[in-house]
Short mmCIF file of C-alpha atoms in Angstrom, two decimals:
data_model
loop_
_atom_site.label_atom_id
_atom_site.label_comp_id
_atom_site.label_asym_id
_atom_site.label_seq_id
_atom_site.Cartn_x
_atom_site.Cartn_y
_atom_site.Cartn_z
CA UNK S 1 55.27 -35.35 -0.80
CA UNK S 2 54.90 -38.70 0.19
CA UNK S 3 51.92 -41.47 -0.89
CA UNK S 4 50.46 -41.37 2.38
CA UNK S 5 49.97 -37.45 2.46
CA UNK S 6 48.60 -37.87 -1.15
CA UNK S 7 46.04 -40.55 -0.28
CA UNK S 8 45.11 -37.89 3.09
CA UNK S 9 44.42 -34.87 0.16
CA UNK S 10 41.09 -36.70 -1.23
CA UNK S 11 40.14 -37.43 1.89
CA UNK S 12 40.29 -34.29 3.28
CA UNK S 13 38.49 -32.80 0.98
CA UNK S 14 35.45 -35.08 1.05
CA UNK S 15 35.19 -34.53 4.66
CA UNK S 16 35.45 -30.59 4.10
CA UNK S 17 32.58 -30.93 1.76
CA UNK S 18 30.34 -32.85 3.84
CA UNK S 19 30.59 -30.04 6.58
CA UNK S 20 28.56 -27.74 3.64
CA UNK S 21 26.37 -30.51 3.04
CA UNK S 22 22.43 -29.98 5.06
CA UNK S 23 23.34 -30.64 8.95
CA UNK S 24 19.57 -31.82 9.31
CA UNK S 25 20.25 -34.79 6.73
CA UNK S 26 21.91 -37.83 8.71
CA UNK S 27 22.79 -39.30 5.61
CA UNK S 28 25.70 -41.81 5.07
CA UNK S 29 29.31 -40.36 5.55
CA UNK S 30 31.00 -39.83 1.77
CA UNK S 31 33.68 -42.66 1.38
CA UNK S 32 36.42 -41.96 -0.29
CA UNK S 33 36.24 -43.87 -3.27
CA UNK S 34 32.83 -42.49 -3.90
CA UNK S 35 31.58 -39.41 -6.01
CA UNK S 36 29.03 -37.33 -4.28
CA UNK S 37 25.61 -37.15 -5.42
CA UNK S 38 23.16 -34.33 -5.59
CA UNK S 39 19.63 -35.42 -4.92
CA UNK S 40 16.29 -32.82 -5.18
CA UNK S 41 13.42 -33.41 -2.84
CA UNK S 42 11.26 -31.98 -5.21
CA UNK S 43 9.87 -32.91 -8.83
CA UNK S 44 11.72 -31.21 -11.79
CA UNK S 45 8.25 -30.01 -12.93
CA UNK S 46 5.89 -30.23 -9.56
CA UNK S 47 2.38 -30.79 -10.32
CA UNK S 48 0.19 -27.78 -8.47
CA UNK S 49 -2.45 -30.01 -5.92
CA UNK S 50 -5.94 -29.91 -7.45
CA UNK S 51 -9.11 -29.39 -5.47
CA UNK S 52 -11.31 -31.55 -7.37
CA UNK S 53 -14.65 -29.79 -5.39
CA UNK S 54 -12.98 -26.24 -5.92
CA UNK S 55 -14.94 -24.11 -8.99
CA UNK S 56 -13.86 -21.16 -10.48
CA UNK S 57 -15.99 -18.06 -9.69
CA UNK S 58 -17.10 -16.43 -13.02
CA UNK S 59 -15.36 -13.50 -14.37
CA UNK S 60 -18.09 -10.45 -14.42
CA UNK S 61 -19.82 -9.07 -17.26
CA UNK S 62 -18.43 -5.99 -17.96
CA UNK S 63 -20.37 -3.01 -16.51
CA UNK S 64 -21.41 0.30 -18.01
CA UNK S 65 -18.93 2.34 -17.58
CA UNK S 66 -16.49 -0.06 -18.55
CA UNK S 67 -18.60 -0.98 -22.00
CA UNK S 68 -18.26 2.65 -22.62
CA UNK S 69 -14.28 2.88 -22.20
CA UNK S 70 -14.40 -0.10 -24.44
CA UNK S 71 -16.47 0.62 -27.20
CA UNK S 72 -14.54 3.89 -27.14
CA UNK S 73 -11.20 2.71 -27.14
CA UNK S 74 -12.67 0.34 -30.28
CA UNK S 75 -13.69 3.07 -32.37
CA UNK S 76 -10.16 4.92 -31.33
CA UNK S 77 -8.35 2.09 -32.56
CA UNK S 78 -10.64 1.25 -35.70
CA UNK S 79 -9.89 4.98 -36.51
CA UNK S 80 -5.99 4.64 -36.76
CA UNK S 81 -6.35 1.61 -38.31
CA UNK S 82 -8.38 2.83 -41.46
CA UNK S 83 -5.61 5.07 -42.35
CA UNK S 84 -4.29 3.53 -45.52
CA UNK S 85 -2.84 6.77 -47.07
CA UNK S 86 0.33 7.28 -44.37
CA UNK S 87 3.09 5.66 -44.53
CA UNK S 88 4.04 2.08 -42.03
CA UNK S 89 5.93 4.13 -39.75
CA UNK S 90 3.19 6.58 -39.26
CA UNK S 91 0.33 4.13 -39.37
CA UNK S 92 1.85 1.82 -36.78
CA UNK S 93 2.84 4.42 -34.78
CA UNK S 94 -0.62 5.83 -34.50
CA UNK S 95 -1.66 1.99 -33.79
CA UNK S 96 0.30 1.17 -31.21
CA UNK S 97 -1.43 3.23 -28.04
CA UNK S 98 -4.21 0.93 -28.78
CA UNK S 99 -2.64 -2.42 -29.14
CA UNK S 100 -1.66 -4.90 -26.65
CA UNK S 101 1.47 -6.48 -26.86
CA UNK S 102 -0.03 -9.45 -29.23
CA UNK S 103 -2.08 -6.88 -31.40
CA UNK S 104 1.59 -4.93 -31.50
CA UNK S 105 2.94 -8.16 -32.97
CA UNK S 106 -0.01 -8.86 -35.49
CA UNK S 107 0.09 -5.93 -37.51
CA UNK S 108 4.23 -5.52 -37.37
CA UNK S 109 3.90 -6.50 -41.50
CA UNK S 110 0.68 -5.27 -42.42
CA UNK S 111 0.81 -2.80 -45.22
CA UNK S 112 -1.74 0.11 -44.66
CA UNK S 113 -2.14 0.17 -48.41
CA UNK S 114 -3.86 -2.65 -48.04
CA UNK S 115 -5.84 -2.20 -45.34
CA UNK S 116 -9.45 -1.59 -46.94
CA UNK S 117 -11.26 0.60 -44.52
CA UNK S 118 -11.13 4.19 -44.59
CA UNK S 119 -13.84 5.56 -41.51
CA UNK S 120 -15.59 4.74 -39.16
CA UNK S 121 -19.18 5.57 -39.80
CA UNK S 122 -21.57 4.66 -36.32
CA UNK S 123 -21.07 3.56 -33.37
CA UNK S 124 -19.60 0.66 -31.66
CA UNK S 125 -21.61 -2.14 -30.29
CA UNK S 126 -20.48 -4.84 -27.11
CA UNK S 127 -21.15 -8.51 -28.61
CA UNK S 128 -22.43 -10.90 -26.60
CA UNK S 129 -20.15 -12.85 -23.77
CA UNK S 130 -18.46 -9.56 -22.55
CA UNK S 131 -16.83 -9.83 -19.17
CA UNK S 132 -15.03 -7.27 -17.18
CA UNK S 133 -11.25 -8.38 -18.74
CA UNK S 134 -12.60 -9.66 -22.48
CA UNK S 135 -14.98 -8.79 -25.04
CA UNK S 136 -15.53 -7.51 -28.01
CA UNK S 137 -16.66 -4.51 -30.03
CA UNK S 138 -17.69 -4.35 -33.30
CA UNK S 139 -17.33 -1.03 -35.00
CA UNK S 140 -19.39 0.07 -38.04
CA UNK S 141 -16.72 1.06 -41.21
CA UNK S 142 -17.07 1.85 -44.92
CA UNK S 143 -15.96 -1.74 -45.52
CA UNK S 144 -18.51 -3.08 -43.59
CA UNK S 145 -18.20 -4.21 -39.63
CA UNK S 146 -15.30 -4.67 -38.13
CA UNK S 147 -14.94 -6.93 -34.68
CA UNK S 148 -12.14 -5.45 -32.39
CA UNK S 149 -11.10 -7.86 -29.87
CA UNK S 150 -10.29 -5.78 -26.78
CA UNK S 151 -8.40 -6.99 -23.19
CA UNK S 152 -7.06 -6.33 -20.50
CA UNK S 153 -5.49 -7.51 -17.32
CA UNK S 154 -7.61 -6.42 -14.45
CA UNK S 155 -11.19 -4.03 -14.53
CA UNK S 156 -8.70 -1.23 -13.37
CA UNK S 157 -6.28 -1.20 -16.72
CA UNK S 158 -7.67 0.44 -19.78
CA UNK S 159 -8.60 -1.48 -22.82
CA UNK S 160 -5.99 -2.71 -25.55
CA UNK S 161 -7.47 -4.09 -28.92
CA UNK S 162 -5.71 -7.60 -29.91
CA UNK S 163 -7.20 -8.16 -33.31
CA UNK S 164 -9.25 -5.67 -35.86
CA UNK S 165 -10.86 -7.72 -38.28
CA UNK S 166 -13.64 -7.65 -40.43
CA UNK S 167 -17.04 -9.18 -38.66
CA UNK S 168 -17.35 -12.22 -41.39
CA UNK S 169 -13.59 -13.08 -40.84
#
């Protein structure tokens, strides 16, 4: 091969790259001695605009029906938590229908042994502040009242506790 084909081999191949390159963008041809460049029209991390006169409507108390499912999903999960006799596998297991994925995560080491209640003894109460996708319960025990943080992602999904824990705590 001789130099003059070897100088033509870069150059062709810029020029076949610059056919891939946006036909919209006019830009400067590549020269040969030059290394392309990639450039982004947009941020790394864009910035979302912000209505500064926009406000937020208010999330809805939760209603009746729903303060029911709640304060019965509370109890439910109050009740398989205040079984300190079985073993982990058992007591998580029974746990778990009631848990969201963060309340899953919470009690992954907690020894039932430990765990002081053992029944719940009234009924379950909605604290102040509830809304339609947040509140909480608190749930008469043995041990005293416990507060069960409940959630979930719309009004239409059932309730998931993310924390039982006693109502001082």
């Amino acid at each position: 091969m001789n130099r003059a084909a070897a100088a033509a081999i870069p150059l062709v191949a810029a020029l076949a790259l610059a056919g891939c390159v946006n036909s919209n963008d006019p830009g400067p041809p590549p020269s040969p001695s030059s290394s392309p460049t990639v450039t982004s029209t947009s941020p790394a991390n864009p910035t979302p605009p912000v209505d500064m006169g926009a406000t937020a409507d208010p999330v809805p108390e939760a209603g009746t029906d729903s303060q029911a499912a709640a304060i019965d999903t509370a109890e439910k999960a109050v009740t398989a938590f205040a079984r300190p006799d079985l073993s982990y596998d058992e007591w998580i297991n029974g746990l778990y229908p009631y848990l969201t994925q963060a309340g899953a995560a919470a009690y992954e080491d907690t020894d039932p042994a430990r765990v002081p209640v053992r029944q719940v003894t009234g009924t379950g109460t909605i604290l102040p502040a509830s809304t339609e996708v947040a509140l909480i319960v608190q749930v008469p025990t043995d041990a005293g009242p416990y507060n069960v943080s409940l959630s979930r992602p719309s009004p239409d999904a059932p309730w998931l506790a993310d924390r039982i824990r006693p109502a001082e705590g």
